[in-house]
């Protein structure tokens, strides 16, 4: 009778096998099946294939290393085998002669593949034009006349089919999304530091912050002044509306002045001689903030601790309370944690779900819970990341034949860097923590990228890429 290899001997032999061979070995007998499914074998396979899969950088949770390897491999395979016009769209489009500064969807359902509605985006550029594009066809729908100054920001009201732009001198204009006709304008005394579209129950409004520290509320589409509120004296202000547009967060970076939260309705319906309903958060040297998209009033803020030596992320819940004097804002701290000392101060911050925070520091992306547990870290970019998008989709809609242990994934999109030769972009499924590398593209050739195989286009043309 031939001697049989023991468990440890088999484990040593199997450590030289690839994934396909391990799956075959698992079908031999019960012992081989047990050995071939060993955690350490599949962990080493993951580390050999994807260097970013480090135990210190990710939490597997209920996923095994084997499940992680097989699902990620399947995703990458389907990316390589994507069917043009069915699984992805990749179009090279030419038009803008300057750098594209901002992009916003005009179509109500963002990217569509059902043929029932066009997927349209609007872009502004340093070439002083605003343009609308058909994403599926890769064609320009309309372009505005040359404006007096470079356009620096754009927001849209898809329901009203309107795009609103502002130039570097503070001139705001409303454009019809269907034909590009100018409908109204409003001039700020100085340049604008922030624009926010607000679909409120009181009606659609535009919130604008200017460099002098004032917050303007303008009606849409007429751009009539509804209110003007001093927020921070002579300081550029950033704005963030809550998911339900009931709250507005206003801050000025790295200032001793604490950030403020306004109840939106009080900005739109000011009572004479009464200030809008607001509160100042008890923090200072604020750098970044975001709202939790799955909560109506959960705010996460990055700031310095009391002695100014460490970065802290604090999570707040907001609500209003009726009092004798009127309406008060009630702020409850939900969680707070210190960022690692080794981490560069983040320059981008987004919320995911109700519990996860995504931070970008230089070329690194990190995911934390609101309690400070680091879920993952990715260092796949070669140059600093300049922007990111978080878009929720259901995986069965994306790939109906993919059997995945993660029924719902959220895809994170990281856009180009400013450098011409920088890699663009990388796409990560947030919930599965599976980083999917994309092929590098020159910075002037891209504005949106989702799943699907890259397609070459003219170097001087913006590249659109989107999937469902």
Coordinates of C-alpha atoms in Angstrom, one line a residue:
X1 CA 0.0 0.0 0.0
X2 CA 1.5 3.3 -1.1
X3 CA 2.1 5.8 1.8
X4 CA -0.2 8.8 1.8
X5 CA 1.0 12.4 2.3
X6 CA -0.2 14.0 5.5
X7 CA -2.1 17.3 5.9
X8 CA 1.1 19.4 6.3
X9 CA 2.9 17.7 3.4
X10 CA 0.0 18.3 1.1
X11 CA -0.3 21.9 2.3
X12 CA 3.4 22.4 1.3
X13 CA 2.9 20.9 -2.1
X14 CA -0.3 22.8 -2.7
X15 CA 1.4 26.1 -1.9
X16 CA 3.1 25.8 -5.3
X17 CA -0.2 25.5 -7.2
X18 CA -2.3 28.2 -8.9
X19 CA -6.0 28.8 -8.3
X20 CA -7.1 26.6 -11.2
X21 CA -5.0 23.7 -9.9
X22 CA -6.3 24.1 -6.3
X23 CA -9.9 23.9 -7.6
X24 CA -9.1 20.7 -9.4
X25 CA -7.3 19.2 -6.4
X26 CA -10.4 19.9 -4.3
X27 CA -12.3 17.3 -6.3
X28 CA -10.0 14.4 -5.6
X29 CA -11.2 13.4 -2.1
X30 CA -12.3 14.8 1.2
X31 CA -8.8 15.3 2.5
X32 CA -7.6 17.1 -0.6
X33 CA -10.7 19.2 -0.6
X34 CA -10.0 20.3 3.0
X35 CA -6.3 21.1 2.3
X36 CA -7.0 23.0 -1.0
X37 CA -9.4 25.3 0.8
X38 CA -7.0 26.3 3.5
X39 CA -7.1 30.0 4.3
X40 CA -3.4 30.5 4.1
X41 CA -3.2 29.1 0.5
X42 CA -5.8 31.5 -0.8
X43 CA -4.4 34.3 1.2
X44 CA -1.0 33.8 -0.5
X45 CA -2.7 33.6 -3.9
X46 CA -4.4 37.0 -3.2
X47 CA -1.1 38.6 -2.1
X48 CA 0.8 37.4 -5.1
X49 CA -1.8 38.6 -7.6
X50 CA -3.0 41.8 -5.8
X51 CA -0.3 43.4 -3.7
X52 CA -2.8 45.8 -2.1
X53 CA -4.6 42.9 -0.3
X54 CA -2.8 43.2 3.0
X55 CA -4.3 41.9 6.2
X56 CA -3.4 45.2 7.9
X57 CA -5.3 47.2 5.2
X58 CA -8.6 45.3 4.9
X59 CA -11.2 43.5 6.9
X60 CA -12.6 40.4 5.3
X61 CA -15.6 40.1 7.6
X62 CA -17.7 37.1 6.4
X63 CA -15.6 36.7 3.2
X64 CA -13.0 34.0 3.0
X65 CA -9.8 34.5 1.1
X66 CA -11.0 31.9 -1.4
X67 CA -14.3 33.8 -2.0
X68 CA -12.4 37.1 -2.3
X69 CA -10.0 35.6 -4.9
X70 CA -12.7 33.9 -7.0
X71 CA -15.1 36.9 -7.0
X72 CA -12.4 39.4 -7.8
X73 CA -11.1 37.3 -10.6
X74 CA -14.6 36.9 -12.0
X75 CA -15.1 40.7 -11.9
X76 CA -11.8 41.3 -13.7
X77 CA -12.6 38.6 -16.3
X78 CA -16.0 40.2 -17.1
X79 CA -14.3 43.6 -17.4
X80 CA -12.0 42.2 -20.0
X81 CA -14.9 40.5 -21.8
X82 CA -17.2 43.4 -21.6
X83 CA -19.6 43.8 -24.5
X84 CA -19.5 47.3 -26.1
X85 CA -22.9 49.1 -25.9
X86 CA -24.2 46.4 -23.5
X87 CA -21.8 46.3 -20.6
X88 CA -20.0 49.6 -21.1
X89 CA -19.7 52.7 -23.2
X90 CA -16.5 54.3 -24.2
X91 CA -16.5 57.3 -26.6
X92 CA -13.9 59.8 -27.6
X93 CA -15.4 63.2 -28.0
X94 CA -13.8 66.5 -29.0
X95 CA -15.0 70.0 -28.3
X96 CA -13.5 71.8 -25.3
X97 CA -10.1 73.4 -26.1
X98 CA -9.3 74.0 -22.4
X99 CA -9.2 71.9 -19.3
X100 CA -12.6 70.5 -18.1
X101 CA -13.1 71.8 -14.5
X102 CA -16.5 70.3 -13.5
X103 CA -19.1 67.9 -14.8
X104 CA -22.7 67.2 -13.8
X105 CA -25.5 65.0 -15.1
X106 CA -28.4 66.6 -16.8
X107 CA -30.4 63.4 -17.3
X108 CA -32.5 62.3 -14.3
X109 CA -31.3 58.7 -14.2
X110 CA -27.6 59.3 -14.9
X111 CA -26.2 56.7 -17.2
X112 CA -29.0 54.8 -19.1
X113 CA -28.6 51.7 -21.3
X114 CA -32.3 50.9 -21.9
X115 CA -32.6 53.3 -24.9
X116 CA -35.6 55.0 -23.2
X117 CA -33.8 58.1 -22.2
X118 CA -30.5 59.8 -23.2
X119 CA -27.7 60.0 -20.7
X120 CA -26.6 63.6 -20.8
X121 CA -23.8 65.4 -19.0
X122 CA -22.8 69.1 -18.8
X123 CA -19.3 70.3 -18.6
X124 CA -17.5 73.7 -18.0
X125 CA -14.0 74.5 -19.1
X126 CA -11.3 77.1 -18.9
X127 CA -12.1 77.7 -22.6
X128 CA -15.0 79.8 -21.3
X129 CA -17.8 77.6 -22.7
X130 CA -20.4 75.2 -21.2
X131 CA -21.3 72.2 -23.3
X132 CA -23.8 69.3 -23.1
X133 CA -23.0 65.8 -24.3
X134 CA -24.8 62.6 -25.2
X135 CA -22.8 60.0 -23.3
X136 CA -24.1 57.0 -25.4
X137 CA -23.3 58.6 -28.7
X138 CA -20.2 60.6 -27.6
X139 CA -21.5 63.6 -29.4
X140 CA -21.9 67.3 -28.4
X141 CA -25.5 68.4 -28.1
X142 CA -24.9 72.1 -27.7
X143 CA -22.2 74.6 -26.8
X144 CA -22.7 78.0 -25.3
X145 CA -21.2 81.1 -26.9
X146 CA -17.8 82.2 -25.6
X147 CA -18.2 83.7 -22.1
X148 CA -16.4 86.7 -20.7
X149 CA -14.3 84.6 -18.4
X150 CA -13.4 81.0 -17.7
X151 CA -16.2 78.9 -16.2
X152 CA -15.2 77.2 -13.0
X153 CA -18.3 75.4 -11.7
X154 CA -21.6 73.8 -12.8
X155 CA -24.6 72.4 -11.0
X156 CA -27.7 70.9 -12.6
X157 CA -31.4 70.6 -11.9
X158 CA -32.3 67.4 -13.9
X159 CA -36.0 67.6 -13.1
X160 CA -36.2 71.2 -14.5
X161 CA -33.6 70.4 -17.3
X162 CA -31.4 73.3 -16.2
X163 CA -27.7 73.8 -15.9
X164 CA -26.2 76.7 -13.8
X165 CA -22.7 77.9 -14.2
X166 CA -20.4 80.5 -12.6
X167 CA -17.3 82.0 -14.0
X168 CA -14.1 83.1 -12.3
X169 CA -15.4 86.6 -11.8
X170 CA -18.6 85.6 -10.1
X171 CA -21.1 85.8 -13.0
X172 CA -23.8 83.1 -12.6
X173 CA -26.0 82.0 -15.6
X174 CA -28.9 79.6 -16.1
X175 CA -28.9 77.5 -19.3
X176 CA -31.7 75.4 -20.7
X177 CA -30.4 71.8 -20.8
X178 CA -32.2 70.9 -24.0
X179 CA -31.0 73.8 -26.3
X180 CA -28.3 75.7 -24.4
X181 CA -30.3 78.9 -24.3
X182 CA -29.3 81.4 -21.6
X183 CA -32.3 82.1 -19.3
X184 CA -31.1 84.3 -16.5
X185 CA -28.0 85.7 -14.9
X186 CA -26.8 87.1 -11.5
X187 CA -23.5 88.8 -10.7
X188 CA -21.8 88.3 -7.4
X189 CA -19.5 91.1 -6.0
X190 CA -16.6 88.7 -6.0
X191 CA -15.8 85.2 -7.3
X192 CA -17.8 82.2 -6.0
X193 CA -16.3 79.7 -3.7
X194 CA -19.1 77.2 -3.8
X195 CA -22.4 76.3 -5.6
X196 CA -25.1 74.0 -4.4
X197 CA -28.3 72.9 -6.1
X198 CA -31.2 72.7 -3.6
X199 CA -34.4 70.8 -4.4
X200 CA -36.4 72.0 -1.4
X201 CA -40.1 71.7 -0.6
X202 CA -40.2 75.5 -0.8
X203 CA -39.1 75.2 -4.4
X204 CA -35.8 74.8 -6.3
X205 CA -33.0 77.2 -5.1
X206 CA -29.4 77.8 -5.7
X207 CA -27.1 78.4 -2.7
X208 CA -24.0 80.3 -3.5
X209 CA -21.0 81.2 -1.3
X210 CA -18.7 84.1 -2.3
X211 CA -15.2 85.0 -1.3
X212 CA -16.4 87.8 1.0
X213 CA -18.0 85.2 3.3
X214 CA -21.6 85.7 2.3
X215 CA -24.1 83.0 1.6
X216 CA -26.7 83.8 -1.1
X217 CA -30.0 82.0 -1.7
X218 CA -31.3 82.5 -5.3
X219 CA -34.6 81.3 -6.8
X220 CA -34.4 79.0 -9.8
X221 CA -34.7 79.6 -12.7
X222 CA -35.1 83.4 -12.3
X223 CA -32.0 83.8 -10.0
X224 CA -33.8 86.3 -7.9
X225 CA -32.2 87.1 -4.5
X226 CA -34.1 85.4 -1.7
X227 CA -31.6 86.0 1.1
X228 CA -28.0 87.1 1.8
X229 CA -26.4 85.9 5.0
X230 CA -22.9 86.7 6.4
X231 CA -21.3 83.4 7.4
X232 CA -17.6 84.1 7.8
X233 CA -16.1 87.6 7.6
X234 CA -14.0 88.0 4.4
X235 CA -13.3 84.2 4.1
X236 CA -14.0 81.9 1.2
X237 CA -16.8 79.5 2.3
X238 CA -17.5 75.9 1.2
X239 CA -21.0 74.5 1.2
X240 CA -22.5 71.0 1.6
X241 CA -26.3 70.3 1.4
X242 CA -27.6 67.3 3.3
X243 CA -29.2 64.5 1.2
X244 CA -32.7 65.8 1.8
X245 CA -31.6 69.4 1.4
X246 CA -32.9 70.3 4.9
X247 CA -29.5 71.3 6.2
X248 CA -26.5 73.3 4.8
X249 CA -23.0 72.9 6.2
X250 CA -20.8 76.0 5.8
X251 CA -17.1 76.1 6.7
X252 CA -13.9 77.9 5.9
X253 CA -10.8 75.8 5.9
X254 CA -8.2 75.8 8.6
X255 CA -9.8 78.6 10.5
X256 CA -10.2 79.2 14.2
X257 CA -13.9 79.9 13.3
X258 CA -16.1 76.9 14.0
X259 CA -18.2 75.6 11.0
X260 CA -21.9 76.4 10.9
X261 CA -24.9 74.3 10.1
X262 CA -28.0 76.2 8.8
X263 CA -31.6 74.9 8.7
X264 CA -32.3 75.4 5.0
X265 CA -35.9 76.6 5.3
X266 CA -34.7 79.6 7.4
X267 CA -32.4 80.6 4.6
X268 CA -35.3 80.5 2.1
X269 CA -37.9 82.1 4.3
X270 CA -36.1 84.7 6.3
X271 CA -38.1 86.6 8.9
X272 CA -37.3 90.3 9.0
X273 CA -34.7 91.3 11.6
X274 CA -34.1 87.7 12.6
X275 CA -31.1 85.6 11.6
X276 CA -31.5 82.2 10.0
X277 CA -31.7 79.2 12.2
X278 CA -28.2 77.8 12.7
X279 CA -25.6 76.5 15.1
X280 CA -21.9 76.6 15.3
X281 CA -20.2 73.2 15.9
X282 CA -17.7 73.1 18.8
X283 CA -14.7 72.3 16.7
X284 CA -12.0 74.3 14.9
X285 CA -9.4 74.1 12.1
X286 CA -12.0 72.2 10.0
X287 CA -10.5 70.8 6.8
X288 CA -13.1 68.5 5.2
X289 CA -16.7 67.3 5.7
X290 CA -19.4 65.1 4.1
X291 CA -22.9 63.9 4.7
X292 CA -23.8 60.2 5.2
X293 CA -26.0 59.5 2.0
X294 CA -28.2 57.0 3.7
X295 CA -29.1 59.3 6.6
X296 CA -31.1 62.5 6.4
X297 CA -28.9 64.5 8.8
X298 CA -25.7 62.7 9.7
X299 CA -22.6 64.9 9.2
X300 CA -18.9 63.8 9.3
X301 CA -16.3 66.5 9.8
X302 CA -12.5 66.3 9.7
X303 CA -10.8 68.8 12.1
X304 CA -8.0 69.3 14.6
X305 CA -8.1 68.2 18.2
X306 CA -8.1 70.7 21.1
X307 CA -4.4 71.3 21.0
X308 CA -4.2 71.3 17.2
X309 CA -1.7 68.4 17.0
X310 CA -3.9 65.6 15.5
X311 CA -6.6 65.2 13.0
X312 CA -10.0 64.0 14.2
X313 CA -13.2 62.8 12.4
X314 CA -16.3 63.5 14.4
X315 CA -19.8 62.4 13.4
X316 CA -22.9 64.4 14.3
X317 CA -26.7 63.9 14.1
X318 CA -28.8 67.0 13.6
X319 CA -32.4 67.8 14.3
X320 CA -34.6 70.8 15.1
X321 CA -36.5 71.4 18.3
X322 CA -39.3 73.9 18.8
X323 CA -38.8 76.3 21.7
X324 CA -40.5 79.4 23.1
X325 CA -38.1 81.6 21.1
X326 CA -38.7 79.6 17.8
X327 CA -36.7 76.8 16.3
X328 CA -33.4 75.5 17.8
X329 CA -30.9 73.2 16.2
X330 CA -30.0 70.2 18.4
X331 CA -26.6 68.6 17.7
X332 CA -25.7 65.1 19.0
X333 CA -22.2 63.7 18.7
X334 CA -22.4 60.1 17.5
X335 CA -18.7 59.1 17.3
X336 CA -15.2 60.5 17.1
X337 CA -11.8 59.1 16.3
X338 CA -8.2 60.1 15.7
X339 CA -6.7 59.6 12.3
X340 CA -3.4 57.7 12.3
X341 CA -0.4 60.0 12.7
X342 CA 1.2 58.3 9.6
X343 CA -1.7 59.5 7.4
X344 CA -1.4 62.6 5.4
X345 CA -4.2 65.1 6.0
X346 CA -7.0 64.0 3.6
X347 CA -7.9 66.4 0.8
X348 CA -11.1 64.5 -0.4
X349 CA -13.8 63.0 1.8
X350 CA -17.0 61.2 0.9
X351 CA -19.7 59.3 2.9
X352 CA -20.9 55.8 2.0
X353 CA -24.1 54.3 3.4
X354 CA -24.5 55.5 7.0
X355 CA -21.3 54.1 8.6
X356 CA -18.4 54.4 6.2
X357 CA -16.1 57.3 5.4
X358 CA -13.9 57.4 2.3
X359 CA -10.7 59.5 2.6
X360 CA -8.2 60.5 -0.1
X361 CA -4.7 61.6 1.0
X362 CA -2.4 62.2 -1.9
X363 CA -2.5 59.0 -4.0
X364 CA -4.0 56.8 -1.3
X365 CA -7.6 55.9 -0.7
X366 CA -8.7 54.7 2.8
X367 CA -12.0 53.5 4.2
X368 CA -12.9 53.9 7.8
X369 CA -16.1 53.3 9.9
X370 CA -17.4 56.3 11.8
X371 CA -15.9 54.7 14.9
X372 CA -12.4 54.6 13.4
X373 CA -12.0 51.0 12.2
X374 CA -10.0 51.0 9.1
X375 CA -11.7 48.8 6.5
X376 CA -9.3 49.1 3.6
X377 CA -6.5 51.1 2.0
X378 CA -5.6 51.3 -1.7
X379 CA -2.3 52.8 -3.0
X380 CA -2.7 52.0 -6.7
X381 CA -2.5 55.5 -8.1
X382 CA 0.9 56.8 -9.1
X383 CA 0.0 60.5 -8.7
X384 CA -2.2 62.5 -6.4
X385 CA -6.0 61.8 -6.8
X386 CA -7.9 64.9 -7.7
X387 CA -11.6 63.8 -7.4
X388 CA -13.8 60.8 -6.7
X389 CA -17.4 59.7 -7.1
X390 CA -19.4 57.1 -5.2
X391 CA -22.3 55.5 -7.1
X392 CA -24.5 52.8 -5.7
X393 CA -25.6 50.1 -8.1
X394 CA -27.0 46.5 -7.7
X395 CA -24.6 43.9 -8.9
X396 CA -27.2 41.6 -10.4
X397 CA -28.2 44.5 -12.7
X398 CA -24.5 44.9 -13.7
X399 CA -23.8 41.3 -14.3
X400 CA -26.8 39.0 -14.2
X401 CA -24.8 35.8 -14.5
X402 CA -22.2 36.6 -11.8
X403 CA -22.6 34.5 -8.7
X404 CA -21.2 36.7 -6.0
X405 CA -21.1 36.6 -2.2
X406 CA -21.8 40.4 -2.3
X407 CA -25.3 41.0 -3.6
X408 CA -25.0 44.8 -3.6
X409 CA -21.8 46.6 -4.4
X410 CA -21.1 50.3 -4.4
X411 CA -18.6 51.4 -7.0
X412 CA -16.1 54.2 -6.2
X413 CA -14.7 56.1 -9.1
X414 CA -11.4 58.0 -8.9
X415 CA -10.7 60.5 -11.6
X416 CA -7.7 61.8 -13.3
X417 CA -4.8 63.7 -11.7
X418 CA -3.7 67.0 -13.1
X419 CA -0.5 65.7 -14.6
X420 CA -0.7 64.8 -18.3
X421 CA 0.9 61.4 -17.9
X422 CA -0.9 60.4 -14.8
X423 CA -2.8 57.1 -14.5
X424 CA -6.6 57.3 -14.9
X425 CA -8.6 56.0 -13.2
X426 CA -9.0 53.1 -10.8
X427 CA -12.4 51.6 -9.8
X428 CA -13.0 50.0 -6.5
X429 CA -16.1 48.1 -5.2
X430 CA -16.4 49.6 -1.7
X431 CA -18.3 46.9 0.1
X432 CA -16.3 44.0 -1.2
X433 CA -13.0 45.9 -0.9
X434 CA -11.9 44.5 -4.3
X435 CA -9.6 47.0 -6.1
X436 CA -10.0 46.6 -9.8
X437 CA -7.1 48.2 -11.8
X438 CA -7.9 50.0 -14.9
X439 CA -5.5 50.8 -17.8
X440 CA -3.8 54.2 -17.7
X441 CA -5.1 57.0 -19.8
X442 CA -3.8 60.5 -20.4
X443 CA -5.5 63.1 -18.2
X444 CA -6.9 65.1 -21.0
X445 CA -8.9 62.1 -22.3
X446 CA -11.2 61.4 -19.4
X447 CA -14.0 62.7 -17.4
X448 CA -16.0 59.7 -16.2
X449 CA -15.0 56.1 -16.0
X450 CA -16.9 53.2 -14.7
X451 CA -16.6 49.5 -15.5
X452 CA -15.7 48.1 -18.9
X453 CA -12.6 47.7 -21.0
X454 CA -10.7 50.8 -22.0
X455 CA -10.9 52.0 -25.6
X456 CA -8.3 54.2 -27.2
X457 CA -9.2 57.6 -28.6
X458 CA -7.6 60.8 -29.8
X459 CA -5.2 62.2 -27.2
X460 CA -6.7 65.7 -27.3
X461 CA -10.3 64.5 -26.8
X462 CA -12.1 64.0 -23.5
X463 CA -13.0 60.3 -22.9
X464 CA -16.3 59.3 -21.5
X465 CA -16.9 55.9 -20.1
X466 CA -19.9 54.6 -18.1
X467 CA -21.6 51.4 -17.4
X468 CA -24.7 50.1 -15.6

